[in-house]
Amino acid sequence: MCANEKQISLLMSKMKQKFLETRRQSEKLIQNLEIEDFSVQPADFVSPPKWHLAHSTWFFEQFVLKDFDIHYKLFNADYAYLFNSYYNNVGERVLRPNRGLMTRPTVNDVLQYRKYVTTNVEKLLDETNKKELLDVVEIGINHEQQHQELLAYDIKYILGNQATQPTIQLDLLLEEETQKQEFIAIEEGVYTIGHQKDSFCFDNELGVHKTYIQPFEISNKLITNGEYMAFIESGGYKNFNLWHADGWDFINENQISAPMYWHDIEGVYHYYTYNGFLPVDKNKPLTHISYFEAYAYAQWAGMRLPTEFEWEVASKYFNWGQLWEWTSSAYLPYPNFKTAKGALGEYNGKFMVNQQVLRGASIATAKNHKRHTYRNFFQTDMRWLFSGVRLVK
Amino acid sequence: MCANEKQISLLMSKMKQKFLETRRQSEKLIQNLEIEDFSVQPADFVSPPKWHLAHSTWFFEQFVLKDFDIHYKLFNADYAYLFNSYYNNVGERVLRPNRGLMTRPTVNDVLQYRKYVTTNVEKLLDETNKKELLDVVEIGINHEQQHQELLAYDIKYILGNQATQPTIQLDLLLEEETQKQEFIAIEEGVYTIGHQKDSFCFDNELGVHKTYIQPFEISNKLITNGEYMAFIESGGYKNFNLWHADGWDFINENQISAPMYWHDIEGVYHYYTYNGFLPVDKNKPLTHISYFEAYAYAQWAGMRLPTEFEWEVASKYFNWGQLWEWTSSAYLPYPNFKTAKGALGEYNGKFMVNQQVLRGASIATAKNHKRHTYRNFFQTDMRWLFSGVRLVK
Amino acid sequence: MCANEKQISLLMSKMKQKFLETRRQSEKLIQNLEIEDFSVQPADFVSPPKWHLAHSTWFFEQFVLKDFDIHYKLFNADYAYLFNSYYNNVGERVLRPNRGLMTRPTVNDVLQYRKYVTTNVEKLLDETNKKELLDVVEIGINHEQQHQELLAYDIKYILGNQATQPTIQLDLLLEEETQKQEFIAIEEGVYTIGHQKDSFCFDNELGVHKTYIQPFEISNKLITNGEYMAFIESGGYKNFNLWHADGWDFINENQISAPMYWHDIEGVYHYYTYNGFLPVDKNKPLTHISYFEAYAYAQWAGMRLPTEFEWEVASKYFNWGQLWEWTSSAYLPYPNFKTAKGALGEYNGKFMVNQQVLRGASIATAKNHKRHTYRNFFQTDMRWLFSGVRLVK
Amino acid sequence: MCANEKQISLLMSKMKQKFLETRRQSEKLIQNLEIEDFSVQPADFVSPPKWHLAHSTWFFEQFVLKDFDIHYKLFNADYAYLFNSYYNNVGERVLRPNRGLMTRPTVNDVLQYRKYVTTNVEKLLDETNKKELLDVVEIGINHEQQHQELLAYDIKYILGNQATQPTIQLDLLLEEETQKQEFIAIEEGVYTIGHQKDSFCFDNELGVHKTYIQPFEISNKLITNGEYMAFIESGGYKNFNLWHADGWDFINENQISAPMYWHDIEGVYHYYTYNGFLPVDKNKPLTHISYFEAYAYAQWAGMRLPTEFEWEVASKYFNWGQLWEWTSSAYLPYPNFKTAKGALGEYNGKFMVNQQVLRGASIATAKNHKRHTYRNFFQTDMRWLFSGVRLVK
């Protein structure tokens, strides 16, 4: 074994650890669910937990095992059809799968599928020394970590909208924002934006480029529930001057007058959490608000949301990572953005329209996912994610 | 114990046997389901199997135990809210239950609920000698039997619309219609319609009355799959002259060109059955057709469907009971129809508009449900039931 | 000219008078409209006045002139496509006409079209002596008269739902129901139903047959606005026990709490009439209620609606003709009903499902349309017609 | 009269000329319409021509006459309710106006309204010397000019979607793009963006600021119909790799396979123009494409759309003004953007979400509306505007 081979072998071994840890983490998230909780889809933007578990597995089967293991035998040929999120291959069967109505394969079948694929990838990493394999497995790990975060949102939505509001005891707790309120001043000038290290990043963070930033001051704290209650009490949801026209339609058509999961019980706001139905904690950061609500709050406060560039430049000066922070930037390609080749190229570019960038990370984000160049993005009416608000003046 | 008491005691004992048998039959129907199959609602007209099991139990709790057992303690106060089909009591909770998204209570919880209520009703029948109790338990039994039939339809719909089309091995098999084709002539005259015995019937069968019937001839056989294939092949689904205007819209908007569960696989019709995906058997009776299709077929054949009165008068001259038979009669109250008092009065009368009567029974109908005065009814576009066609000329 | 020829000539001449009178009547109905009022379609069940004028003209062009006048030249080949209500011929043009968006041909174009066709039919009646022509022209006249009644409903709907509620001064006024309340008793027995004269009738009135009627008593009066106010005030729209399940959904989904055109202005009910916005007259008969409302009112009053057979038998004993009267009979074919051949056969049979029969006539019905065997029919949620309620006990 | 007064008087006089010219221009646009064409609303994004005429008049009544003329008497108090686009005042009437169903007031009423308001504003400009008046009248003129452009789009949509495709002879003709294809290189650097002159601009052009631009090359020509045909013929509408995910859904759900108004007549593309239905001219610039299509075309061509900043910087080097040019920039506020106070502040800011910026002007744009800082904006699926494509590499 020459030096280079040793090095690759070491990288393979490290990647295997990360891979197994990631797989275990997904299974840990669902350990307290009942079988019944795995198959429902209470809203279009929610996927059933079973689907996340199977889809992130299919990704390894499709892009790792089928490409790198010539002896690999598919666990079940139907699964590629059922758990592919892209749908651009037309299957032979007459009926299209509807995620929330797919009771078969069962949860147990899917867990068997996970085990089978995990074991085969593990074996492959032990036996192969192609460097390209590392790249694809790393993408697969990051992909599964993204689905872990969605899984956390979806579990909350599935349980939090049940009449019986069951608890799940997931250890994803927000901490109070107790630091003293300060505004950090950033100087005007040309700054460089984008991921500049060797480490993993998504294609949307590349296209490193310069941008001109005007002077601004940014808060060291997230908006808290208490602060948002003041907005509600002063009639924030009833004053159309604070809202985008689309936002005003959104809250009125959906009769929204508080963040998602909040309920007014005889004059006291309560919210659903993984650990139960509790009075809202005024010192904890506000979450589960849409971009429309984040914007209206900023208008009411006489301030504004940061651009994603301002956020990237200023983020070293404050603590972040409890919640994804809505920015005032639409999700657009960076200058010189290049889509990756092949199916992996469908990952980001095709979503760069009519969405808004969020920066930071949340309590549900995998540790190695946290980086200050990371560009998350959602439609402006999404509320089930762990979103938050930081203001600029 | 006097003679009268003995007699009541005997009736109680018989009712208990019927009751326990009915409860067991529901549980037998679902014995091969996976937990995942119990909670989905793939269409508005389908209820999740879990809901049927709980709702038929709630009925006994609400109308039997709460009224006749002063010591009865509710299994769970929430269940009255979650499994009441009437919804006219407003619950305290913020969120309304959506049957297909209700993952809690779990299947196991519901089976515990069944056991608890079954045991309590059993005990009550052992210990009570109020005659009124018998009437309510009998209604509860008939109610649960109706839900058993719906359960059979819903299980088929849930599994038959899955991409993987799993089998369930339910023992509900249609037999071939092999008798020689004959038409039975019935004479013109005034006939008496309605349930005239002492035995149980629903309120919609009462209002015994006379009706004048013109002379007619009715087939001794149901239409078979082979006969319906001839209709399809001759362009029946493409000739608007055969259809009601609403029927024509229905098949075009829903792109319907064959009975439900039929798929054309390279020129050969197959259908989904509880026992798998099989080529259509030409000698078996046609089923899973809407009223619109039954009517169009009759138009094509140059005949017509019987009225429900013709069917009632003629039914003693032919075999029936494999399939519910669409009649040309709209579902309307009989002369002198009286709605029962109280919540039980919501049973039938309020549905007497925009539906069509079916007569007979099906392979999924409980034995003691079969009687020639029984009036079943469904909307004209329903296809998931075991419906069939018998012609008149 | 022989005797027979003379007779036909006389019949032709009489038919011409009826024809011209009918054409004039349509034009009289629209004489006070503004050009803008002719092209809108504020609801699916409403047709623009321009469309009625053109469609009833197309009917004569298609079934009279094209078939009987070999020299006839189409006014405009597009019109057959634009004003055919059947849509079963596919036009060459790319775009399908949407009645309410069709600004061209203009109202003036359509009036020219009417004149051209009227003149040609008139000429044909002068010059032809084929007896078959008489039948088709008679159908055309009756067809146009039906559209006159719809025109009256549609004009009211178009203007009555405008913010400015303009008046039109149509001379269609209801009279008070001031006769003393009586109930007319009809004896049990076998009665003959259907049109038995030589005169014109629609195919749905044929199939003369016997029916058995139980004894009943029918009101000599229509329900008045004042009586209906009592129903509203006693909570009729809020008591689900009075309603069909579909009716309850209908009034709740559409937030209906009074007849169409009624508005509660500071505690006093007003309604829109052709002559303006006025306080509701308590002594005039109630109108613009759906079948669901008619049924709920009857339930509340402890009575019921008549069947169409009861109505036909009893109608000689009371005054009728102000309003179409909802019956409890679904619209079904009579025994031995035969559909007419060809396109005219699409007239009635294909609508015999999910509708309810109304009997009588209304202030907007042409005189010669009034006969006690006439079967009108509408869906159970229609309210823009001149409907009324007569009770049976 | 002092020097200052003279100057104001002169400005008033000039403004009056602009005002009268603008009013006449609106009336010129609609001179060939039939009365029937004025009241329809064939799509949500279309307003009836009558509404545009009345709404731009209401604007002068509301913000000029009511504020500056103490003797002014409203033409009709209802009109403020009917022709206010903001709807945030609740009217007294029961019924909300639906623009396409409002047949009254008539076209003639609205033209009287225009005349009355025009005369009163004219008189006011003659008699007043308040400088603030000039600002509001100027906004009113610009507002009416914007509606003139929408009027041109809406007239085309109303007529171009009729089965009879009538012509209107509007003098808005595109010219061929015959110049030689060149790409203009712009250097990297910090540029200043925004309106910097004293002349009129909208609030969204303010917030003059610096931006850093990377080097780029921009085409001197718009994409032509001929070039777009090559895209279609090579399967551009069928290759999902070229499209945004939302764009792919949009074209599939709406079955879009060519620009709006194009129809394939036996293999030859034709389009509807104001002057009739003609074969598509290959040398004229492509128009009536959504942002989604503009983006897909650029992907196919291996280039991209310019940002709005690139466009503003480069626009002095090429001819523009035939068509609004889709940019890759989302519509967002400039740094330091301030919303105007009061109702006029609703003009722009509230639309700054989920829309895309277009730069330039079109053949339907008023002359004085053309400036290189103008920011037009529409949703990404809008196609009825005069949109075009210019590429960057």
CSV table of C-alpha atoms in Angstrom, one decimal, chain B residues 149 153 222 311 320-325 358-367 369-371 374 376 386:
chain,number,residue,atom,x,y,z
B,149,GLU,CA,-69.9,-3.4,4.3
B,153,TYR,CA,-65.4,-1.3,0.1
B,222,LEU,CA,-77.3,-9.8,-13.6
B,311,TRP,CA,-87.8,-4.9,-8.0
B,320,TRP,CA,-80.4,-12.0,-5.8
B,321,GLY,CA,-77.8,-11.0,-3.2
B,322,GLN,CA,-74.5,-11.0,-5.0
B,323,LEU,CA,-74.6,-7.3,-5.8
B,324,TRP,CA,-76.6,-4.3,-4.9
B,325,GLU,CA,-78.8,-3.5,-8.0
B,358,LEU,CA,-80.3,0.2,-4.9
B,359,ARG,CA,-82.1,-3.0,-4.0
B,360,GLY,CA,-80.9,-6.5,-2.9
B,361,ALA,CA,-77.7,-7.1,-1.1
B,362,SER,CA,-74.1,-8.0,-1.9
B,363,ILE,CA,-71.4,-10.5,-1.0
B,364,ALA,CA,-70.2,-8.0,1.7
B,365,THR,CA,-73.7,-7.7,3.3
B,366,ALA,CA,-74.3,-9.3,6.6
B,367,LYS,CA,-76.7,-12.3,6.3
B,369,HIS,CA,-79.3,-7.6,6.4
B,370,LYS,CA,-80.7,-9.3,3.4
B,371,ARG,CA,-84.4,-8.6,2.9
B,374,TYR,CA,-84.2,-3.1,2.2
B,376,ASN,CA,-79.9,1.1,0.0
B,386,PHE,CA,-70.5,-3.7,-4.9
